Coordinates of C-alpha atoms and ligand atoms in Angstrom, one line a residue:
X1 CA 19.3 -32.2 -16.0
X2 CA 16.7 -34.4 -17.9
X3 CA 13.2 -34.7 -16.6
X4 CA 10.8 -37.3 -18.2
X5 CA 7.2 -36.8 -17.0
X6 CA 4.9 -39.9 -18.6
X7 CA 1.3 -40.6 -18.9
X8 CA 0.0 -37.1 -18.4
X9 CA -3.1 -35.8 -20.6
X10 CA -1.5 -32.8 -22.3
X11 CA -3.4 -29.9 -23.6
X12 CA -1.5 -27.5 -26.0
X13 CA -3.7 -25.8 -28.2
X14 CA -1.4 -24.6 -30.4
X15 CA -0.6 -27.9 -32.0
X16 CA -4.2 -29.0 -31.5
X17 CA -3.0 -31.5 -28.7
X18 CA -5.6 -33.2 -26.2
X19 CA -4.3 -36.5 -25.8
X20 CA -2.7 -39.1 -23.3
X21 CA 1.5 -38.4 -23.8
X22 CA 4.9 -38.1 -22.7
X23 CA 7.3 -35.0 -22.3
X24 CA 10.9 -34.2 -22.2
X25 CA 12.9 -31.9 -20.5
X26 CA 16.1 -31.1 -21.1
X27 CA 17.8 -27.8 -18.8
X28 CA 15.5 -25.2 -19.8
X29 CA 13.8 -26.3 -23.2
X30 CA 11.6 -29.1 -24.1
X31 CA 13.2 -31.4 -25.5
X32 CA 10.1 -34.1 -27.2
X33 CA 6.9 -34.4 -26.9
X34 CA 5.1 -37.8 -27.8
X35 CA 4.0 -41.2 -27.1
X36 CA 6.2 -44.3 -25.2
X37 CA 9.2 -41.5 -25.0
X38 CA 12.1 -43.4 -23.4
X39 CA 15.3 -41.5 -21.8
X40 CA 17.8 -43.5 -20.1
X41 CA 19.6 -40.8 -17.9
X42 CA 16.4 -38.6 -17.3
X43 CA 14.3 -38.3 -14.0
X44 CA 11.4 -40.1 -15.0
X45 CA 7.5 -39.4 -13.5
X46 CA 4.2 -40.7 -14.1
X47 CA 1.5 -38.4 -14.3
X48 CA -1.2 -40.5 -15.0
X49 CA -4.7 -38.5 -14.0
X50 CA -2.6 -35.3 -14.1
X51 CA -3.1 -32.6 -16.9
X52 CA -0.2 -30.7 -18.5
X53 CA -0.7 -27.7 -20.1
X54 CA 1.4 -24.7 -21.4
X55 CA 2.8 -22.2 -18.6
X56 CA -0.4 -20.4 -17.7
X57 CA -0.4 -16.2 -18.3
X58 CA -1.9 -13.8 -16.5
X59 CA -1.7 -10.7 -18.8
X60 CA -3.0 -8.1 -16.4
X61 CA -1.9 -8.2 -12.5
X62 CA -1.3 -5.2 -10.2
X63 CA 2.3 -6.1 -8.2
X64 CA 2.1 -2.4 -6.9
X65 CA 5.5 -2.1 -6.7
X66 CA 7.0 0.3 -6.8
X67 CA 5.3 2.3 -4.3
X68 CA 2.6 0.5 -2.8
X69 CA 4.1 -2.6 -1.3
X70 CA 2.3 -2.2 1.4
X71 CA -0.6 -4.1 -0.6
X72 CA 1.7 -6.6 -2.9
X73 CA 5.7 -6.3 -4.2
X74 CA 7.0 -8.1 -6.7
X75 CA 8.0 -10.9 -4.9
X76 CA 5.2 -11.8 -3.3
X77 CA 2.9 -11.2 -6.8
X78 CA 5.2 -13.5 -8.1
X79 CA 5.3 -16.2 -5.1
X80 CA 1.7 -15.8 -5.6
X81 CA 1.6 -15.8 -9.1
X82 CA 3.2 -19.3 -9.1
X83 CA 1.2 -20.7 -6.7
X84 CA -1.7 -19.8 -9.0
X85 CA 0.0 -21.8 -11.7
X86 CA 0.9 -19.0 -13.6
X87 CA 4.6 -18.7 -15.3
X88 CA 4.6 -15.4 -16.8
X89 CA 2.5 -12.2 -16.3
X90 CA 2.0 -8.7 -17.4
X91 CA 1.8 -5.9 -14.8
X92 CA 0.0 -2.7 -15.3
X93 CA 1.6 0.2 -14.4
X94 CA -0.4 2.2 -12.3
X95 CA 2.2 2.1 -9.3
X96 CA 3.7 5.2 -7.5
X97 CA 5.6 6.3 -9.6
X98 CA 3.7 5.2 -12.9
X99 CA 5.6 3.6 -14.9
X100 CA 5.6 6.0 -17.7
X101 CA 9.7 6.0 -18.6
X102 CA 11.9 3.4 -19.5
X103 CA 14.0 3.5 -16.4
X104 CA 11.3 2.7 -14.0
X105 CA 10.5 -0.4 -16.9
X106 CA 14.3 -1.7 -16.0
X107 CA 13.8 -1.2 -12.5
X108 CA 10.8 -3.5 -12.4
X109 CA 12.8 -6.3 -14.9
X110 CA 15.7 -6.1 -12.5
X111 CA 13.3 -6.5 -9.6
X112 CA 11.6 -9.5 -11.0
X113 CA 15.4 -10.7 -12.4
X114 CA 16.2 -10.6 -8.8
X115 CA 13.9 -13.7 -7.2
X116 CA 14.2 -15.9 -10.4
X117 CA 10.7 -17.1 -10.0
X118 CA 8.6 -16.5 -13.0
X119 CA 8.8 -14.5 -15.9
X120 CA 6.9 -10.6 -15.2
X121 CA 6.6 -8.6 -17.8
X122 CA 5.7 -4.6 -17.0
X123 CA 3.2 -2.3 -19.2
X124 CA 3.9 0.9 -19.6
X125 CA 1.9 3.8 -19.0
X126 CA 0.0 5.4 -22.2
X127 CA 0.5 9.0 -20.7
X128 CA 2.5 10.5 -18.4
X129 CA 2.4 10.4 -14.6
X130 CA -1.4 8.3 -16.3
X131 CA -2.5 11.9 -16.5
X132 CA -4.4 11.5 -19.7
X133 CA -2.9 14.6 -21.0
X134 CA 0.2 13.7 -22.8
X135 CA 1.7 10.6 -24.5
X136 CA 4.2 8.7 -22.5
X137 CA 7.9 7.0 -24.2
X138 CA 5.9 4.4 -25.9
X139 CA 9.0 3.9 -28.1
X140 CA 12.0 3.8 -25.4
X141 CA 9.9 1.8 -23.1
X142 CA 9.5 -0.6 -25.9
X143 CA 13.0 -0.9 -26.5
X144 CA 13.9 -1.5 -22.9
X145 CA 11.2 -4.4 -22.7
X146 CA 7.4 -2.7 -22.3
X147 CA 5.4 -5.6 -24.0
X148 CA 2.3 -3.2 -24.3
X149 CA 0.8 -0.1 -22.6
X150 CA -1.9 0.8 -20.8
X151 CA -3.3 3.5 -18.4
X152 CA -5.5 1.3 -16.7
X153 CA -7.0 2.0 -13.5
X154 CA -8.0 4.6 -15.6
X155 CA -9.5 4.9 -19.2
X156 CA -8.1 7.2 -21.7
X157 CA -10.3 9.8 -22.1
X158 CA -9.5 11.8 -24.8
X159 CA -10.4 10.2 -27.7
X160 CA -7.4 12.4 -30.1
X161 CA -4.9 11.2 -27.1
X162 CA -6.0 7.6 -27.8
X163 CA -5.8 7.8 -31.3
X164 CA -2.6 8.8 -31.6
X165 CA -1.5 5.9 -29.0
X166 CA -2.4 3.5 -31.4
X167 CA -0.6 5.2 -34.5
X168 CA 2.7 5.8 -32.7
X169 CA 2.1 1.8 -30.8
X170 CA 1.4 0.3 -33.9
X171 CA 4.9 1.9 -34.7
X172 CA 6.6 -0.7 -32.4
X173 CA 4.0 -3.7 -32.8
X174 CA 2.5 -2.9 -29.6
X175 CA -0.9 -3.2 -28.5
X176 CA -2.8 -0.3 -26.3
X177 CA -4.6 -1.9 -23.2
X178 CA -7.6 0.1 -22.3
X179 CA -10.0 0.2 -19.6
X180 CA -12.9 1.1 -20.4
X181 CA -14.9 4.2 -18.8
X182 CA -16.4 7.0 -19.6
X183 CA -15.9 9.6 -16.7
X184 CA -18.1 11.9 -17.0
X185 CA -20.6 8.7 -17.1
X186 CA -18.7 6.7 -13.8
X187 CA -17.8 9.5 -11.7
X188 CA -18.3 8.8 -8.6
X189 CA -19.9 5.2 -9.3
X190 CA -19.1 3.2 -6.6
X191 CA -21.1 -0.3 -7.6
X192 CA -23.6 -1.0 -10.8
X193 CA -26.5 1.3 -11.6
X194 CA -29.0 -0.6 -11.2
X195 CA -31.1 -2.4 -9.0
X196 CA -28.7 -2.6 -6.1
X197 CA -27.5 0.9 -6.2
X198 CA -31.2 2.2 -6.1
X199 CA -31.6 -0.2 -3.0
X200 CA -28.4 0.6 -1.2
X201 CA -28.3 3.9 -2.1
X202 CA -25.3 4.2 -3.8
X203 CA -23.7 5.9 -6.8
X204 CA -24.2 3.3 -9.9
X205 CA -22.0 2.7 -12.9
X206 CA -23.9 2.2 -16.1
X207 CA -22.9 0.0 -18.9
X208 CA -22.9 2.8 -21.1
X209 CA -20.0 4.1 -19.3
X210 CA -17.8 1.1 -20.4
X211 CA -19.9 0.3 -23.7
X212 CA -19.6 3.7 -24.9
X213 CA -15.5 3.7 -24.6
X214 CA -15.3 0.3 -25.9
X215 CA -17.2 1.6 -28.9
X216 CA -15.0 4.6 -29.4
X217 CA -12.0 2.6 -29.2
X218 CA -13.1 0.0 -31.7
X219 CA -13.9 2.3 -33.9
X220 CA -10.6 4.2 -33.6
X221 CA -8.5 0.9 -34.1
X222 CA -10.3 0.7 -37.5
X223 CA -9.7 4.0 -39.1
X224 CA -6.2 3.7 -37.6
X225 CA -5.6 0.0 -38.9
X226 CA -3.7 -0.8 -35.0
X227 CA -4.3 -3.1 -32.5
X228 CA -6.4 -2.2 -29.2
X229 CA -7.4 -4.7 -26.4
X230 CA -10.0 -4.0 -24.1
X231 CA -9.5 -4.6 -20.8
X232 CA -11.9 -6.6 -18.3
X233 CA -15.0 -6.6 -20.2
X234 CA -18.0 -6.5 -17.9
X235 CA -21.3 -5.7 -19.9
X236 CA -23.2 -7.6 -22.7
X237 CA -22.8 -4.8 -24.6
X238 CA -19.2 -5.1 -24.5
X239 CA -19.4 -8.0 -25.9
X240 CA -22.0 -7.4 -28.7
X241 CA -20.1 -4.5 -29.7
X242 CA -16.3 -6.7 -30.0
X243 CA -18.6 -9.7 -31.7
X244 CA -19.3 -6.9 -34.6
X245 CA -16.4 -5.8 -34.9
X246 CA -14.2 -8.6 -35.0
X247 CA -17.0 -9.2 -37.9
X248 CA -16.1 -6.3 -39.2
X249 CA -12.5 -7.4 -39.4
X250 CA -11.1 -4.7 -36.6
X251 CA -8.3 -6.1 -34.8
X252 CA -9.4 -5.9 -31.1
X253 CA -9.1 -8.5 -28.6
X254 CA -10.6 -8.6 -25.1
X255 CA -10.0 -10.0 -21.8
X256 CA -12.8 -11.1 -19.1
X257 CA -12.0 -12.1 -15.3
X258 CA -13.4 -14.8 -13.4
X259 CA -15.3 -12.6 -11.1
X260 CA -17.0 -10.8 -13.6
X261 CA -17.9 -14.2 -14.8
X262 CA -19.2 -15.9 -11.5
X263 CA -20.5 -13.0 -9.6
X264 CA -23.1 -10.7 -9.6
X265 CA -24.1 -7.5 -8.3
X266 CA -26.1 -9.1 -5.6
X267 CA -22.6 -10.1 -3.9
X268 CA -22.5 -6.2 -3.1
X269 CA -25.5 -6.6 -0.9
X270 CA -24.6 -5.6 3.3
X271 CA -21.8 -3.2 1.5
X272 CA -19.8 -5.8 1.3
X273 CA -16.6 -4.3 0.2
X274 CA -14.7 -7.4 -0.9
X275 CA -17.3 -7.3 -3.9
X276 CA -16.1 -3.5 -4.7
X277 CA -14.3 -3.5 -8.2
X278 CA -13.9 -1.7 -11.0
X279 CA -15.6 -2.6 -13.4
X280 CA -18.5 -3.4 -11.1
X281 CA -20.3 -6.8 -10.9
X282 CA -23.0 -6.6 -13.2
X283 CA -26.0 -8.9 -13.3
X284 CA -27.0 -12.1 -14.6
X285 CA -28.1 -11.7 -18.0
X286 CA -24.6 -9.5 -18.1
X287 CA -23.0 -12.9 -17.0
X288 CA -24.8 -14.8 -19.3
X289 CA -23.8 -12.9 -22.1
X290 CA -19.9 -13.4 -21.2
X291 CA -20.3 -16.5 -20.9
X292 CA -21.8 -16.7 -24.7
X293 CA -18.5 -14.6 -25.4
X294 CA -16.4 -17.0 -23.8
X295 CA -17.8 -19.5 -26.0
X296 CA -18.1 -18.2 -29.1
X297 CA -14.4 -16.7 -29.1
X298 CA -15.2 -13.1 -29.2
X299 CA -13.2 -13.4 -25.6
X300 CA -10.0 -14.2 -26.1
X301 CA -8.7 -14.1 -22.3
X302 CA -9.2 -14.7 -18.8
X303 CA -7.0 -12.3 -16.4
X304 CA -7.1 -12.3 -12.7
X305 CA -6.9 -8.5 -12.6
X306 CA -5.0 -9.2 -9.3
X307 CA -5.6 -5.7 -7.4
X308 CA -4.3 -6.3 -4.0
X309 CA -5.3 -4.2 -1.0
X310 CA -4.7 -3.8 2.4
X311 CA -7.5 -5.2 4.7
X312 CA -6.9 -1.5 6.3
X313 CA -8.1 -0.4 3.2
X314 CA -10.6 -2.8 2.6
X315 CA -12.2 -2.1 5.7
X316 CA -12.9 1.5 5.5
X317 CA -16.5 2.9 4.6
X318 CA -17.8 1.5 1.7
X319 CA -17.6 4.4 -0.4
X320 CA -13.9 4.9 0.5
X321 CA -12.5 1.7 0.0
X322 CA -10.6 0.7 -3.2
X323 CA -11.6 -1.2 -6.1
X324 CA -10.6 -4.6 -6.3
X325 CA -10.4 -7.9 -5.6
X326 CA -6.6 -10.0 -5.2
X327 CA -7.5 -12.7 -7.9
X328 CA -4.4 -14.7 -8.6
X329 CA -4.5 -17.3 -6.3
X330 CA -8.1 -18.2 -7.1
X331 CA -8.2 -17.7 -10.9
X332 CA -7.5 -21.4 -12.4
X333 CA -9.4 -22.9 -9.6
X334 CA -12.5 -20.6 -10.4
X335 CA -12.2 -21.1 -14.3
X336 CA -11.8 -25.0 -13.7
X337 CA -14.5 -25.6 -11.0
X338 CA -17.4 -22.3 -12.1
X339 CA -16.4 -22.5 -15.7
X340 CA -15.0 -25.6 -17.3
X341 CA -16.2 -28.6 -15.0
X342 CA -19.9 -27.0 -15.8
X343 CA -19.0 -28.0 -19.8
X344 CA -18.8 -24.0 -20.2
X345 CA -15.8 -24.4 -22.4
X346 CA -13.3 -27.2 -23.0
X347 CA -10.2 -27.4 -21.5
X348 CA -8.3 -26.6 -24.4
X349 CA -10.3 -23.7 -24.6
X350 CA -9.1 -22.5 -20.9
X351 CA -5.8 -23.0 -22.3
X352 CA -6.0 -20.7 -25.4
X353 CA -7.5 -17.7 -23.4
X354 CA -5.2 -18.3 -20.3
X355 CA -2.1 -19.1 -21.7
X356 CA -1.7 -19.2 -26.3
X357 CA -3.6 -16.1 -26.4
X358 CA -2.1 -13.4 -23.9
X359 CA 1.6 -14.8 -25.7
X360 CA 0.0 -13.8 -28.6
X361 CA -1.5 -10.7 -28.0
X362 CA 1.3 -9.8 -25.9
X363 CA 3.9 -11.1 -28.7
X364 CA 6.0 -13.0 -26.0
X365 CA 7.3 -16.3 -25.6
X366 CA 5.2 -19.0 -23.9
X367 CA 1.4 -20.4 -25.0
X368 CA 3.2 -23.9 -26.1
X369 CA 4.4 -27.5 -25.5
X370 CA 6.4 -27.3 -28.9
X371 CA 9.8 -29.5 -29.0
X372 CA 12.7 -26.4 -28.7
X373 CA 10.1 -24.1 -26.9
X374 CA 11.3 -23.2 -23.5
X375 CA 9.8 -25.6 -20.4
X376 CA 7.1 -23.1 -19.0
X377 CA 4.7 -25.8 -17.6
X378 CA 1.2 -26.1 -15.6
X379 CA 0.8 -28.9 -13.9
X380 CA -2.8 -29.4 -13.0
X381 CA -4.7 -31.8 -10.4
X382 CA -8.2 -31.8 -12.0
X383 CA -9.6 -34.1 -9.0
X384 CA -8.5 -31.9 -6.0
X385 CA -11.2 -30.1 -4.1
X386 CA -9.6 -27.3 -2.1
X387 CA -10.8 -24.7 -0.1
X388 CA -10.0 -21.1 -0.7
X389 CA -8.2 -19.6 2.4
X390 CA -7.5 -16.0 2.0
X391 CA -5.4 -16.1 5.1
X392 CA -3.0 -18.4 3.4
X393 CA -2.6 -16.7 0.5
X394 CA 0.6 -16.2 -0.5
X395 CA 0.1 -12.8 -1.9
X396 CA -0.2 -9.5 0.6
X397 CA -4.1 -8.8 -0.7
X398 CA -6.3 -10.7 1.3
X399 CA -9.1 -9.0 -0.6
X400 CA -11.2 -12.0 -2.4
X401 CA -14.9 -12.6 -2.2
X402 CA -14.4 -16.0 -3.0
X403 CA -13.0 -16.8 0.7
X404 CA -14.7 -20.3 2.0
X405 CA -15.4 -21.4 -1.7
X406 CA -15.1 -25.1 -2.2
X407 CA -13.4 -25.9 -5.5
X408 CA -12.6 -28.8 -7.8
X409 CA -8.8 -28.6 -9.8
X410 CA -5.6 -26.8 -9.1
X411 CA -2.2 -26.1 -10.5
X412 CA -0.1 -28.5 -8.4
X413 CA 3.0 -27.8 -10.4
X414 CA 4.7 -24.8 -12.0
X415 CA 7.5 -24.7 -13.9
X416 CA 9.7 -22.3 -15.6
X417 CA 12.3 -22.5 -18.3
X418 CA 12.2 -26.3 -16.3
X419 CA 12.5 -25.3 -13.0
X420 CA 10.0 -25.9 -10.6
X421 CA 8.9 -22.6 -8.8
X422 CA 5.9 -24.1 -6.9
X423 CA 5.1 -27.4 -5.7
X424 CA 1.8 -28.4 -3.9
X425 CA 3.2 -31.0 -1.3
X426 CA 0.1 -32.2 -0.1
X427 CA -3.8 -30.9 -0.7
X428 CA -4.3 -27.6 1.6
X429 CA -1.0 -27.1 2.6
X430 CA 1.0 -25.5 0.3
X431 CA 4.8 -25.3 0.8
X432 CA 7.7 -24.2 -2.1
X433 CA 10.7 -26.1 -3.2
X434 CA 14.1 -24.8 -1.4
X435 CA 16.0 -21.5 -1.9
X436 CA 13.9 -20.6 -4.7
X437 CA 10.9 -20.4 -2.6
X438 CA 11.8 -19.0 1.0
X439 CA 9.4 -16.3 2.3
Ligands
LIG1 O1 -10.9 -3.0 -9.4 C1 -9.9 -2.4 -9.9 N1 -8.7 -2.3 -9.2 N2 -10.1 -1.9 -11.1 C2 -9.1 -1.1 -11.6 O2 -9.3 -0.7 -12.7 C3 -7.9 -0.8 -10.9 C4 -7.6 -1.9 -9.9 C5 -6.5 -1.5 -8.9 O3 -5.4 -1.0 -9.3 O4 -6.7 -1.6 -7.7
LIG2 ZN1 -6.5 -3.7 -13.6

């Protein structure tokens, strides 16, 4: 099976592509990339105003599963993952059980083996049961397909624990995901200390409480000469701290999401729960300092930090619902329309922190358009203005603040190892293709 798609503008980063081309696909590789290709037995398409980029990543998603279904499995994250425009993602592993051993690490590749849709990586816990008390199986987990670990949900607190997580991942060429909080600083936070916490009355989480652990942690990968990425970095301090130290030659890389980079704290104001997350919205001059992160590089990726919940859940008193905000549907429409249509970054730029990147940091296939890599392709409309339904999302977590938001660009196409897992039939509704798409 040959597909020739013509005319599209193709953005792959990692061979420094931004230009007007053709590509081939041949079963489940790319075949050429170039100008004027020609096939004679191939399916040919024109793509003209279209935009083709590298399978999009999303290297941190909650799919709950297993355990918590009731907010997301892991065939709807990965319906809804697709939809998104997203070919390959990593999923934390704060599920019930955690997945802290390497036969709950299978169990989630056989799951996501089962639907053929796209490719899921797991994380695997740091500690056991995310305890914070004792080191997980970072080796067998590696060995039966853990691309990095994480407690998040949770930071690790004890900085001795953390250290020797890098030592003993650095062992298997894994990086340690951390979220960053400081406890004894957070506990019982339930928004941003500041100005809206005085005014609603609630419990505030400073920046030092994240700036303090991303310190640490920085600090630790230097003496310790491993890896450490910092999870959903929500403070300018954050990101003053990672600009040193990437200075400083420390090999951290860090991740922001599109909320943290749109919204403020102000979106919290009526208690509105669909604004409660963890990391908390900060305010503007924290926005405006990601943003300069973003820019400058000391970012390297956007993640959805897809944490579905039940609208149940959601609905509860403020100060008992759950963190989070079900982002996967919404991420590349946010980062196109909030992000790169306001000349933020370049598209080429959205590519490297959503797709070249996370393969990178996560040492997996995918982040290119190279002839003989495998065809995990976005298909974008940049032209499409949409709406943003929660009701129609596809995953289970209805829980977006973004609901009603008009937006400009989509994925319209995904495809995986060159099968098409998603196809936007016509603007607003959203259908899949066949078998490999029934709900
Ligand atoms: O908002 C959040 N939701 N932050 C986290 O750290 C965890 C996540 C979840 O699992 O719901
Ligand atoms: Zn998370």
């Amino acid at each position: 099976m040959k597909k020739l798609f013509k005319n599209a503008r193709v953005i792959d980063p990692s061979q420094g592509i931004d230009d007007i081309l053709d590509i081939l696909i041949e079963g489940e590789k790319i075949a050429g990339i170039g100008k004027n290709l020609t096939s004679f037995d191939a399916e040919i398409e024109d793509l003209t105003g279209k935009i083709i980029t590298p399978g999009l990543i999303d290297m941190h998603v909650h799919f709950r599963e297993p355990g918590f279904e009731k907010k997301e499995d892991i065939k709807t994250g990965m319906l809804a993952a697709a939809r998104g425009g997203f070919t390959a993602v990593a999923c934390m592993p704060n599920t019930n059980p955690p997945l802290d051993n390497p036969y709950l690490i299978k169990y989630v590749i056989d799951r996501a083996k089962e639907y053929d849709l796209i490719k899921l990586y797991p994380i695997g816990c740091v500690t056991k049961g995310r305890m914070g008390i004792e080191l997980s199986e970072i080796g067998k987990m590696s060995e039966q397909g853990a691309v990095a670990f994480s407690d998040d949900g949770s930071p690790i607190g004890n900085s001795a624990l953390m250290k020797r997580a890098l030592l003993y991942a650095k062992g298997f060429d894994k990086v340690i995901i951390d979220h960053c909080e400081d406890p004894a600083l957070s506990e019982g936070g339930q928004i941003n200390e500041g100005y809206m916490s005085f005014k609603l009355g609630l419990t505030g989480i400073p920046a030092s409480a994240e700036e303090i652990m991303v310190a640490r942690d920085v600090i630790l990968a230097k003496e310790t000469k491993s890896k450490v990425h910092i999870a959903h970095i929500s403070t300018k301090g954050s990101v003053e701290i990672i600009r040193r130290a990437k200075e400083l030659g420390v090999n951290v890389t860090c991740e922001v999401t599109p909320h943290h980079l749109i919204l403020t704290e102000d979106e919290v104001e009526g208690y509105n729960p669909l604004a409660k997350v963890n990391p908390p919205l900060r305010t503007s001059e924290d926005v405006e300092a990601l943003i300069e992160g973003l820019k400058d590089g000391t970012i390297d990726c956007i993640t959805s930090d897809h944490a579905p919940h039940t609208k149940e859940e959601k609905e509860m008193e403020f100060e008992y619902a759950p963190f989070g905000i079900s982002g996967i549907e919404t991420s590349l429409g946010l980062i196109l329309d909030k992000i790169v249509n306001k000349g933020v970054i370049s598209l080429s730029q959205m590519v490297e922190k959503m797709s070249l990147n996370p393969a990178k940091i996560l040492n997996i296939d995918g982040g290119t358009l190279k002839q003989g890599s495998f065809a995990d392709i976005t298909i974008i409309d940049p032209y499409i203005e949409w709406t943003v339904k929660k009701e129609e999302f596809l995953s289970k977590g209805k829980n977006t603040p973004f609901d009603g938001y008009k937006l400009r660009g989509k994925a319209i196409r995904t495809i995986v190892k060159g099968k098409e897992v998603y196809k936007e039939v016509h603007h607003e509704s959203l259908v899949g293709t066949g078998r490999r798409f029934d709900l």
